CSV table of C-alpha atoms in Angstrom, one decimal:
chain,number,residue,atom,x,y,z
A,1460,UNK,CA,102.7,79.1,101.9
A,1461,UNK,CA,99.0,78.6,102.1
A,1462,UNK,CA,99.1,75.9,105.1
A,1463,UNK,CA,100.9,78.4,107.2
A,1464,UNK,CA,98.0,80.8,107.5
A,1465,UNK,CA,95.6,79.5,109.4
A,1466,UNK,CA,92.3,81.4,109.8
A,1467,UNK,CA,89.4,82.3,112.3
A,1468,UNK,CA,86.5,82.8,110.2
A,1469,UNK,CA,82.9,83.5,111.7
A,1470,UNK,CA,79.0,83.8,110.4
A,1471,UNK,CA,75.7,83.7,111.6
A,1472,UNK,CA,74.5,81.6,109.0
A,1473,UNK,CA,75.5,77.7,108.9
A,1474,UNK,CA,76.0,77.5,105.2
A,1475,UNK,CA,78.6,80.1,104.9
A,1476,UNK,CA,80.3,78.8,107.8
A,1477,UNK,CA,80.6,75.2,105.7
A,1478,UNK,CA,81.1,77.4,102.7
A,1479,UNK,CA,84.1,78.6,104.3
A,1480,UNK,CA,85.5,75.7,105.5
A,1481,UNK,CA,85.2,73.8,102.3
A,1482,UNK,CA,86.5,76.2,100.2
A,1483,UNK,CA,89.3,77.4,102.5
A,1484,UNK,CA,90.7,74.0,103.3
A,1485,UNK,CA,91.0,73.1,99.3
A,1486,UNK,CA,92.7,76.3,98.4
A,1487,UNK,CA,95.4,75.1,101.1
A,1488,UNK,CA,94.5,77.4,103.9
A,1489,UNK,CA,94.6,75.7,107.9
A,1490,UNK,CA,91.0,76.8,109.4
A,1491,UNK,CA,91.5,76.9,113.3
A,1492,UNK,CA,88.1,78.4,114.1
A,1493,UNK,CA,84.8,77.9,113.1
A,1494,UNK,CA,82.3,80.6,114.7
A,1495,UNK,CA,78.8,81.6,114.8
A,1496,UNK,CA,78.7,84.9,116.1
A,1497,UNK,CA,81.7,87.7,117.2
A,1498,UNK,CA,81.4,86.7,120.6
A,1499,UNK,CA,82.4,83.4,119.2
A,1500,UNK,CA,85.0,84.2,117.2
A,1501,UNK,CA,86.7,86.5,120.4
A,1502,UNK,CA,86.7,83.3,122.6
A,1503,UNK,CA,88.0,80.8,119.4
A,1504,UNK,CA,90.8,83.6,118.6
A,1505,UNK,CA,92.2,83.7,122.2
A,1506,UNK,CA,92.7,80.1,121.9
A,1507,UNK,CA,93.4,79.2,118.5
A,1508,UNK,CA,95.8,82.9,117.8
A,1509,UNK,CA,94.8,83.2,114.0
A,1510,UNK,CA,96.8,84.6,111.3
A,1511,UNK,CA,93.7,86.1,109.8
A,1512,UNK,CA,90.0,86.7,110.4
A,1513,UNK,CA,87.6,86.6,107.9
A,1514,UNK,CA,84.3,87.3,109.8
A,1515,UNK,CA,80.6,88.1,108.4
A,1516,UNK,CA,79.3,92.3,109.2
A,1517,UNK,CA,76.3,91.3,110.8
A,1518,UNK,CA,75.5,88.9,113.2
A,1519,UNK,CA,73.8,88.3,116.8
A,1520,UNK,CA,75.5,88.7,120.3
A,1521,UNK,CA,78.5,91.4,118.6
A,1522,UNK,CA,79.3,92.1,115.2
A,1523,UNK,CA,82.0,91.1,113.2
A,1524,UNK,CA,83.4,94.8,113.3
A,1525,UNK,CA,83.8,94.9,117.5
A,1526,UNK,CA,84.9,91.6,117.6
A,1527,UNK,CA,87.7,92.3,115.2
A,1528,UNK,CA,88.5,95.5,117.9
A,1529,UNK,CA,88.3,93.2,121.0
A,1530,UNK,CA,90.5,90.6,118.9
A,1531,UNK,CA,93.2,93.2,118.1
A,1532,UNK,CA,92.9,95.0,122.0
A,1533,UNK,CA,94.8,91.7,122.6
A,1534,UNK,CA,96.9,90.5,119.2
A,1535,UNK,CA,96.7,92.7,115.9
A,1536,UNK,CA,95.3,90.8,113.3
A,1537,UNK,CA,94.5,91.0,109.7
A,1538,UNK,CA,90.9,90.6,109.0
A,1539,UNK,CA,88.8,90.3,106.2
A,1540,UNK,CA,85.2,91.7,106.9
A,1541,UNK,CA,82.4,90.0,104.5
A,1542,UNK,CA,78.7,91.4,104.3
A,1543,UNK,CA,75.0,91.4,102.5
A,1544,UNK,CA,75.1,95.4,103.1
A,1545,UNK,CA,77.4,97.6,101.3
A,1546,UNK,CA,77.0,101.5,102.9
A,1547,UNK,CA,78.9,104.3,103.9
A,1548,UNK,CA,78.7,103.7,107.8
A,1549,UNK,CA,80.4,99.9,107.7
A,1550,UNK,CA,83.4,101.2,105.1
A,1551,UNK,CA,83.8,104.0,107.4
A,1552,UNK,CA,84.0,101.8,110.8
A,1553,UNK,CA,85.8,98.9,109.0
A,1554,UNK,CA,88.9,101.2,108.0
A,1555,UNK,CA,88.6,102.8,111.8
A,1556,UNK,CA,89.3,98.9,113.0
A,1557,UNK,CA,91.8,98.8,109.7
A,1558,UNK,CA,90.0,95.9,108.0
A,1559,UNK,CA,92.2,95.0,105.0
A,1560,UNK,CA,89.3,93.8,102.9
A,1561,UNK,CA,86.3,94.2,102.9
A,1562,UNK,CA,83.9,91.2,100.1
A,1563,UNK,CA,80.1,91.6,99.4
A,1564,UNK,CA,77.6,88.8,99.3
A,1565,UNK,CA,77.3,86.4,97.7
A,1566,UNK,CA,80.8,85.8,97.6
A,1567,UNK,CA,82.7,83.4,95.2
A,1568,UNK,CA,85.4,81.1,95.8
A,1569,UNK,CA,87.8,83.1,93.3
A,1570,UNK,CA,87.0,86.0,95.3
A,1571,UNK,CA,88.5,84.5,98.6
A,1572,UNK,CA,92.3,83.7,97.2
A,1573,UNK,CA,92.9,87.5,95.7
A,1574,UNK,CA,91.4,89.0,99.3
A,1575,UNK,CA,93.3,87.1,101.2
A,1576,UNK,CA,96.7,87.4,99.7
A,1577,UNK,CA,95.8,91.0,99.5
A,1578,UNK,CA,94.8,91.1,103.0
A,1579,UNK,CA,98.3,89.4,104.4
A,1580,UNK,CA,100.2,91.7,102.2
A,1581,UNK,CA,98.7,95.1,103.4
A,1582,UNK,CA,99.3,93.4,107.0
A,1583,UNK,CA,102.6,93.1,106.6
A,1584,UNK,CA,103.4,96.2,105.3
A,1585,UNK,CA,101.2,98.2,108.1
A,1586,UNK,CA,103.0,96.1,110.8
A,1587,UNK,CA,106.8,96.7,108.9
A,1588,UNK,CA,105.5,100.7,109.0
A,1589,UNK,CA,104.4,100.7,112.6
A,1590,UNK,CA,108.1,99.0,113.5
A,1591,UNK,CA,109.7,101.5,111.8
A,1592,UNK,CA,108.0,104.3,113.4
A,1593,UNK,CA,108.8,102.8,116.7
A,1594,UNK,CA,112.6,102.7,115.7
A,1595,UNK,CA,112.3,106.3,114.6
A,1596,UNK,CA,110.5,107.5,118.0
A,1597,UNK,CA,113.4,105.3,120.1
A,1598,UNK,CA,116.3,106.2,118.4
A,1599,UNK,CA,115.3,110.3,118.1
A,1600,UNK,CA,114.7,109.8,121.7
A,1601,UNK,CA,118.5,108.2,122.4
A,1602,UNK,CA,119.8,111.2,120.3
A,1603,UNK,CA,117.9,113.8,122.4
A,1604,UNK,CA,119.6,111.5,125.5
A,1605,UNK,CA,122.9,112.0,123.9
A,1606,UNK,CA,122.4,115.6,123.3
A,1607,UNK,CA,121.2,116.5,126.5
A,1608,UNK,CA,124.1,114.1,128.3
A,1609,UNK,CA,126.9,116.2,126.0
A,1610,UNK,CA,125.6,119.4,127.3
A,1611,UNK,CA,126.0,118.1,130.9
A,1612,UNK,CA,129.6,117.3,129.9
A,1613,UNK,CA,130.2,120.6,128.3
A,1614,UNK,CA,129.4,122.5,131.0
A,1615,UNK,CA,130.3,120.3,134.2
A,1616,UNK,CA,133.6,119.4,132.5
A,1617,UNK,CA,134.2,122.7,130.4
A,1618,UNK,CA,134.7,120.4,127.3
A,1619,UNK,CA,134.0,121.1,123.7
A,1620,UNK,CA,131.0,119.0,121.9
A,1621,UNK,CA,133.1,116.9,120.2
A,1622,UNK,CA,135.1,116.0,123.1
A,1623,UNK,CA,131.9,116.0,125.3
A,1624,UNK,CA,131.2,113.2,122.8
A,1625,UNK,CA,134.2,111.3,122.8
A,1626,UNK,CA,134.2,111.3,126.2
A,1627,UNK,CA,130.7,109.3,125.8
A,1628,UNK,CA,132.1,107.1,123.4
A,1629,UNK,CA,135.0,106.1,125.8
A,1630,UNK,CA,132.3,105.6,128.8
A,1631,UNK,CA,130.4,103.5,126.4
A,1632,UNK,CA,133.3,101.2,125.1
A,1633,UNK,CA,135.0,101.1,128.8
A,1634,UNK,CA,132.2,99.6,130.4
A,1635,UNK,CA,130.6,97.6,127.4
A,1636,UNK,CA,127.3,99.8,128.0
A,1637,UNK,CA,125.4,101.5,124.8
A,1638,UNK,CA,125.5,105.3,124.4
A,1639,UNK,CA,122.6,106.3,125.3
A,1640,UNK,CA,122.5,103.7,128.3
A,1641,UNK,CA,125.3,106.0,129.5
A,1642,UNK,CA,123.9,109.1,128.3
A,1643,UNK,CA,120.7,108.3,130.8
A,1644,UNK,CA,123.1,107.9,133.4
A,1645,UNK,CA,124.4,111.0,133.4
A,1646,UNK,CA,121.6,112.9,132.6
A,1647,UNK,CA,120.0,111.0,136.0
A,1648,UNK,CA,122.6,112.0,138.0
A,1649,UNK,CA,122.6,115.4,137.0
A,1650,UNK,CA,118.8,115.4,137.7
A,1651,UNK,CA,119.7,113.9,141.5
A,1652,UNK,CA,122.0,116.7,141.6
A,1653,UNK,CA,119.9,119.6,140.3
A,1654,UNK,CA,117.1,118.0,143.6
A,1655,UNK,CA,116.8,121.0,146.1
């Protein structure tokens, strides 16, 4: 599983950029970018599309903290934020730009694996929750569609709700269209209508 990831990771200082390199590639891990500031690691991301970032706090040009928000502006991304400094202020802007972990110097190679599996894991299941919130919005919004195109029926057609909605149903199957495709349909056409 390890070889699949491949990561972005970023620091000012050269050490910890080999540091990361070396220790990354023997625990199995694919490292696709190599940078040495956040402006660097924005320009290496947009080519290289990482499947996580582990990036130093501080460094020159843009910290690792913006260039995680300008990296996820154009792909969400799962990042690991390692620093020196260990305060209120960075915990506070690293869950706004929803770091998934968050290491303090000097950092260990054991301490890499556990992050990063962690990391991937609380990715996955923020991306799984944010899906089904989005199914949740669409479909509430079909069934308001529905609703409202079954109270067009009932009154344009004098029907009842249930055969309001079986007359949906039977537009739906008859011309191989989803129900709230048809739904919008008639709830359009009634709007055209309603146009003084």
């Amino acid at each position: 599983m390890n070889n699949r990831i491949r990561i972005a990771v970023a620091d000012d200082e050269i050490d910890m950029r080999d540091f990361y390199e070396q220790v990354l590639t023997r625990l199995g891990y694919q490292v696709v970018a190599v940078a040495k500031d956040g402006r660097d690691l924005v320009d290496q991301c947009r080519v290289t599309s990482p499947d996580l970032i582990i990036t130093d706090l501080r460094m020159p040009v843009m910290d690792g903290l913006q260039a995680i928000h300008f990296v996820a502006e154009e792909r969400a991304v799962p990042a690991i934020v390692v620093s020196a400094y260990h305060n209120d202020e960075y915990l506070e802007r690293a869950r706004d730009e929803h770091v998934q972990a968050y290491l303090v110097k000097p950092i260990k190679s054991a301490d890499l694996e556990p992050a990063i599996v962690l990391a991937m894991k609380r990715f996955e299941e923020l991306e799984c929750a944010q899906r089904e919130a989005r199914d949740l919005r669409s479909a509430l919004e079909e069934r308001k569609i529905v609703e409202r195109a079954k109270g067009i029926l009932m009154d344009r057609a004098n029907l009842s709700e249930p055969e309001a909605f079986r007359r949906l149903q039977k537009l739906s199957n008859d011309k191989n269209v989803k129900l709230a495709e048809i739904a919008r349909m008639i709830v359009t056409a009634e709007d055209a209508f309603a146009v003084a």
